[in-house]
Amino acid sequence: MAKAPTVYDVADRAGVSIATVSRVLRMPDAVRPVTRDRVLDAVTALGYVPSGSARGLAERRTGVIGLYFPGFDAAEEAPTLDVLSVGAAHPFTIIHDEAAAEGTTPEEGPGSMLFLDEVLRGAELEAWKQGFVLMVGVGRNDPDRSTVRDMAGRVDGLVVLASSVPDDVLERLAVRIPVVVLSGPPRGDSYDHVTVSNTEAMTELARLVLEQSGGRAPAFLAGPADSPDGAQRWQGFSDAMAEAGIALDDVVVVRGDFTRASGRRAAEELMANGLPLALMSANDQMALGALDAFRAAGVRVPEDLLVTGFDGIDAAALSHPRLTTVRQPMIELGRAAVQVLMNRLEHPDTDPIFVRLPLEITLRESSLRRP
Amino acid sequence: MAKAPTVYDVADRAGVSIATVSRVLRMPDAVRPVTRDRVLDAVTALGYVPSGSARGLAERRTGVIGLYFPGFDAAEEAPTLDVLSVGAAHPFTIIHDEAAAEGTTPEEGPGSMLFLDEVLRGAELEAWKQGFVLMVGVGRNDPDRSTVRDMAGRVDGLVVLASSVPDDVLERLAVRIPVVVLSGPPRGDSYDHVTVSNTEAMTELARLVLEQSGGRAPAFLAGPADSPDGAQRWQGFSDAMAEAGIALDDVVVVRGDFTRASGRRAAEELMANGLPLALMSANDQMALGALDAFRAAGVRVPEDLLVTGFDGIDAAALSHPRLTTVRQPMIELGRAAVQVLMNRLEHPDTDPIFVRLPLEITLRESSLRRP
DNA sequence: GTGAAAGCGCTAACAC
DNA sequence: GTGTTAGCGCTTTCAC
């Protein structure tokens, strides 16, 4: 690796001063064409690439924005891998995956994985459009090394997902650089926020279900007690019941933990105690689990009962019947967060912004009584 | 946004020199505990975060590694989104998605999307383990702005996916920083490479299929002529045929373009001309399309013919029957690429490394004749 | 239109 | 154990 050429090298070779080199790169029109060409030739000849560090230091901005994700425990426990010390690896391994019962769709990783991927795509796209590059970090509970702070020193602004960063840390960072909180519940009113309307969308979905079920109360498959998303969705459901004059006491509520298995268990519990006309789940995974259990027991969806989910994961479009759900506008969330951040970079002292993106209620066979 | 505090501010407040501040942060043990605590107190009090730019400039390394992806045209044509100028958006929209025939799984985005997400996760994980942070860039054919070069100036090394960067650009970058080429065909022998054994795995899979079909030649559903992956897979298939003493002239080859639709068309063509005993596809999407077409026509898989795919996308585990395929070790690819990069950073002048990761041949119902 | 020179915030000798 | 100081590679006045 040859030592990277600097402005000085380019200047020498082009027979100009370093100021001129800098100008050619940043305000080409301020330089006489002949000079400019000489410089550009030197640049290509040397393979010069400006140092981001030096530029960042001088400009007092990095041109980088950070996206910080919550991590999953799974990641930390990743098996060690040491590709360099492996000898000639076998070119393939054979896996017999014939065990799974057909029709039972496998549990996916945390539902939020896909969500994060899409958000990242949106964020990268928007960052690029604005001439920035993206740095990504994943939250891990490592006592003595904090990636957020690592990142904070290298970026002009930070998009932080939900509760991936503790309150006190977030507060400290926000002093130095702008922070946008993406998704999840509001975290104080000194940050910009980008979220979706969980509550309102769930209310509307419940209205639609009530229409189909002749106004009879659906059962609710709730998420874990400590999930903010789960709470908002339950709130939306409650609102719709109130609106329809249904007492919450008359509603059957089963609590799950957002996994497919817990959805299956919930469905079995319901079947044992008498089927409701509809089951509204706080997320897709549980709804899909319930769907599996219903099918196994010969309960027909939507004929015998309606089922709805929430999140819009891909698997919801692949189930039988396909699952009615509420899709998160994932790409748009990523893009919106970056837009808000850019805005903040330009107007540091305006009031915090609170952007809500619309959710997409996606009606499919699982919630539509056929005529 | 208050001006960010610097070492000088911290030094002032702690009543020490900037060198001591720097030491506390980098070699805490070289500082007397009392002094150290004074400094640390000042750090927290001021919310000091070291500037990555300044540090990078002084250390001549950034602590960042770049991951550069190929882009998809879709991304560039993304609709404009301007969240800031939107008034009070409606909290939801309703989408009627009742049209799709059940059982026909929807086309996904480019199959490589998921692949990239997983690779990114692996890369981030490994980067973190090594104390680096990750910067990501997406290749887009923008004439005058090159993200790769933007990134090159800000990172210590670059992982470049397949052919996301033109040869000449890659060559120029490699002069300045180490580059690892990930996946895809080798690109000259001056870079480190991390790939998988497409050819060998396809050969083995073909052997397994031949066993099941009594040695009768399977048909081959090829990818686009210009795809390196497609070419390698075809090569692996050919090798197996040669090995089995089957002339390639006796093999029915249909060419698709890696999309699900092209798989459907290919299946229809085959059905019109007489069914083979097996169909081996160069990727999963086409195989899934074929599966759809076969089911629609009442052809039973695996009873009437065997079908195999390649890539190991999630949908392959959700089809009916579930699809035999060859899974890319995506996470591991990401991790391996970073490991190789780290190794290069430490040993700049050793010979290029060529790492091949094993593929996972995943046998499922679609290729297993039931007893 | 171009050059000289003063930082930007940090690290790492080197001196004490 | 701590302070002084010379860079790191760039941008940006300010002269000319």
mmCIF file of C-alpha atoms in Angstrom, chain A residues 40-175:
data_model
loop_
_atom_site.group_PDB
_atom_site.id
_atom_site.type_symbol
_atom_site.label_atom_id
_atom_site.label_comp_id
_atom_site.label_asym_id
_atom_site.label_seq_id
_atom_site.Cartn_x
_atom_site.Cartn_y
_atom_site.Cartn_z
ATOM 1 C CA LEU A 40 -7.033 17.438 -12.501
ATOM 2 C CA ASP A 41 -4.405 15.618 -14.504
ATOM 3 C CA ALA A 42 -2.195 15.444 -11.455
ATOM 4 C CA VAL A 43 -5.139 14.176 -9.432
ATOM 5 C CA THR A 44 -5.803 11.269 -11.750
ATOM 6 C CA ALA A 45 -2.159 10.530 -12.299
ATOM 7 C CA LEU A 46 -1.548 10.203 -8.590
ATOM 8 C CA GLY A 47 -4.856 8.574 -7.775
ATOM 9 C CA TYR A 48 -5.479 11.292 -5.251
ATOM 10 C CA VAL A 49 -8.457 10.929 -2.941
ATOM 11 C CA PRO A 50 -8.985 13.704 -0.378
ATOM 12 C CA SER A 51 -8.684 12.645 3.235
ATOM 13 C CA GLY A 52 -12.054 12.668 4.901
ATOM 14 C CA SER A 53 -10.456 13.268 8.260
ATOM 15 C CA ALA A 54 -8.520 16.327 7.190
ATOM 16 C CA ARG A 55 -11.465 17.692 5.309
ATOM 17 C CA GLY A 56 -13.785 17.021 8.190
ATOM 18 C CA LEU A 57 -11.453 18.733 10.588
ATOM 19 C CA ALA A 58 -11.061 21.812 8.458
ATOM 20 C CA GLU A 59 -14.705 22.098 7.455
ATOM 21 C CA ARG A 60 -16.017 21.256 10.868
ATOM 22 C CA ARG A 61 -18.453 18.812 9.334
ATOM 23 C CA THR A 62 -17.978 15.223 8.273
ATOM 24 C CA GLY A 63 -20.572 14.689 5.586
ATOM 25 C CA VAL A 64 -21.547 11.522 7.388
ATOM 26 C CA ILE A 65 -24.722 10.703 9.212
ATOM 27 C CA GLY A 66 -25.151 7.843 11.608
ATOM 28 C CA LEU A 67 -27.929 5.296 11.889
ATOM 29 C CA TYR A 68 -28.035 3.541 15.199
ATOM 30 C CA PHE A 69 -29.985 0.328 15.628
ATOM 31 C CA PRO A 70 -31.009 -1.740 18.569
ATOM 32 C CA GLY A 71 -29.170 -5.049 18.580
ATOM 33 C CA PHE A 72 -30.418 -8.526 19.233
ATOM 34 C CA ASP A 73 -28.874 -10.812 21.744
ATOM 35 C CA ALA A 74 -28.445 -13.389 19.056
ATOM 36 C CA ALA A 75 -25.791 -11.262 17.452
ATOM 37 C CA GLU A 76 -23.543 -11.158 20.463
ATOM 38 C CA GLU A 77 -23.542 -14.880 20.806
ATOM 39 C CA ALA A 78 -22.453 -15.359 17.259
ATOM 40 C CA PRO A 79 -20.134 -18.313 16.930
ATOM 41 C CA THR A 80 -16.514 -17.464 16.489
ATOM 42 C CA LEU A 81 -15.431 -17.569 12.932
ATOM 43 C CA ASP A 82 -11.852 -17.458 11.859
ATOM 44 C CA VAL A 83 -11.641 -17.724 8.139
ATOM 45 C CA LEU A 84 -7.949 -17.106 7.980
ATOM 46 C CA SER A 85 -6.901 -20.073 10.013
ATOM 47 C CA VAL A 86 -9.162 -22.541 8.224
ATOM 48 C CA GLY A 87 -7.401 -24.850 5.852
ATOM 49 C CA ALA A 88 -8.952 -25.860 2.572
ATOM 50 C CA ALA A 89 -12.615 -25.795 3.538
ATOM 51 C CA HIS A 90 -14.991 -28.245 2.019
ATOM 52 C CA PRO A 91 -16.821 -26.417 -0.774
ATOM 53 C CA PHE A 92 -20.239 -27.355 0.573
ATOM 54 C CA THR A 93 -22.138 -29.012 3.359
ATOM 55 C CA ILE A 94 -25.358 -30.928 3.029
ATOM 56 C CA ILE A 95 -28.295 -30.174 5.235
ATOM 57 C CA HIS A 96 -31.315 -32.387 5.495
ATOM 58 C CA ASP A 97 -34.236 -30.091 6.064
ATOM 59 C CA GLU A 98 -37.039 -32.543 5.603
ATOM 60 C CA ALA A 99 -38.396 -32.486 9.109
ATOM 61 C CA ALA A 100 -40.644 -29.456 9.164
ATOM 62 C CA ALA A 101 -44.296 -30.125 8.653
ATOM 63 C CA GLU A 102 -45.432 -28.551 5.465
ATOM 64 C CA GLY A 103 -47.764 -25.662 5.957
ATOM 65 C CA THR A 104 -46.191 -24.631 9.207
ATOM 66 C CA THR A 105 -44.187 -21.628 8.294
ATOM 67 C CA PRO A 106 -40.965 -21.359 10.258
ATOM 68 C CA GLU A 107 -40.454 -18.710 12.850
ATOM 69 C CA GLU A 108 -38.454 -15.857 11.486
ATOM 70 C CA GLY A 109 -35.854 -13.901 13.328
ATOM 71 C CA PRO A 110 -37.032 -10.932 15.329
ATOM 72 C CA GLY A 111 -39.737 -9.340 13.212
ATOM 73 C CA SER A 112 -37.895 -6.087 13.427
ATOM 74 C CA MET A 113 -34.919 -7.353 11.445
ATOM 75 C CA LEU A 114 -36.512 -6.868 8.093
ATOM 76 C CA PHE A 115 -37.905 -3.640 9.318
ATOM 77 C CA LEU A 116 -34.437 -2.391 10.074
ATOM 78 C CA ASP A 117 -33.078 -3.437 6.714
ATOM 79 C CA GLU A 118 -35.699 -1.446 4.915
ATOM 80 C CA VAL A 119 -35.246 1.560 7.118
ATOM 81 C CA LEU A 120 -31.560 1.413 6.415
ATOM 82 C CA ARG A 121 -32.195 1.356 2.701
ATOM 83 C CA GLY A 122 -34.427 4.369 2.935
ATOM 84 C CA ALA A 123 -31.924 6.229 5.062
ATOM 85 C CA GLU A 124 -29.041 5.452 2.743
ATOM 86 C CA LEU A 125 -31.040 6.534 -0.268
ATOM 87 C CA GLU A 126 -31.955 9.855 1.231
ATOM 88 C CA ALA A 127 -28.494 10.453 2.631
ATOM 89 C CA TRP A 128 -27.061 9.891 -0.807
ATOM 90 C CA LYS A 129 -29.524 12.279 -2.371
ATOM 91 C CA GLN A 130 -28.343 14.907 0.033
ATOM 92 C CA GLY A 131 -24.672 14.239 -0.571
ATOM 93 C CA PHE A 132 -24.002 12.428 2.682
ATOM 94 C CA VAL A 133 -22.782 8.955 3.408
ATOM 95 C CA LEU A 134 -24.192 6.613 6.010
ATOM 96 C CA MET A 135 -22.513 5.062 8.985
ATOM 97 C CA VAL A 136 -24.335 2.280 10.795
ATOM 98 C CA GLY A 137 -24.013 1.069 14.324
ATOM 99 C CA VAL A 138 -25.789 -1.629 16.255
ATOM 100 C CA GLY A 139 -26.606 -1.287 19.915
ATOM 101 C CA ARG A 140 -25.018 -3.916 22.079
ATOM 102 C CA ASN A 141 -24.784 -3.931 25.787
ATOM 103 C CA ASP A 142 -21.081 -3.824 26.106
ATOM 104 C CA PRO A 143 -20.098 -2.250 29.400
ATOM 105 C CA ASP A 144 -16.922 -0.501 28.387
ATOM 106 C CA ARG A 145 -17.270 0.178 24.702
ATOM 107 C CA SER A 146 -19.996 2.333 23.395
ATOM 108 C CA THR A 147 -20.556 2.334 19.682
ATOM 109 C CA VAL A 148 -22.914 5.277 19.886
ATOM 110 C CA ARG A 149 -20.211 7.514 21.201
ATOM 111 C CA ASP A 150 -17.768 6.108 18.721
ATOM 112 C CA MET A 151 -20.172 7.145 16.058
ATOM 113 C CA ALA A 152 -21.135 10.437 17.592
ATOM 114 C CA GLY A 153 -17.624 11.749 17.134
ATOM 115 C CA ARG A 154 -17.619 10.899 13.475
ATOM 116 C CA VAL A 155 -20.937 12.086 12.194
ATOM 117 C CA ASP A 156 -22.836 15.316 11.698
ATOM 118 C CA GLY A 157 -26.072 13.885 12.981
ATOM 119 C CA LEU A 158 -27.578 10.711 14.309
ATOM 120 C CA VAL A 159 -30.756 8.790 13.614
ATOM 121 C CA VAL A 160 -31.494 6.617 16.600
ATOM 122 C CA LEU A 161 -34.005 3.806 16.458
ATOM 123 C CA ALA A 162 -36.549 3.572 19.185
ATOM 124 C CA SER A 163 -34.916 2.733 22.464
ATOM 125 C CA SER A 164 -31.546 1.605 21.205
ATOM 126 C CA VAL A 165 -29.832 4.233 23.321
ATOM 127 C CA PRO A 166 -30.356 4.906 27.047
ATOM 128 C CA ASP A 167 -31.908 8.244 27.903
ATOM 129 C CA ASP A 168 -28.874 9.729 29.601
ATOM 130 C CA VAL A 169 -26.528 8.817 26.783
ATOM 131 C CA LEU A 170 -28.925 10.200 24.237
ATOM 132 C CA GLU A 171 -29.168 13.427 26.124
ATOM 133 C CA ARG A 172 -25.418 13.816 26.248
ATOM 134 C CA LEU A 173 -25.049 13.193 22.554
ATOM 135 C CA ALA A 174 -27.783 15.581 21.628
ATOM 136 C CA VAL A 175 -25.684 18.377 23.092
#
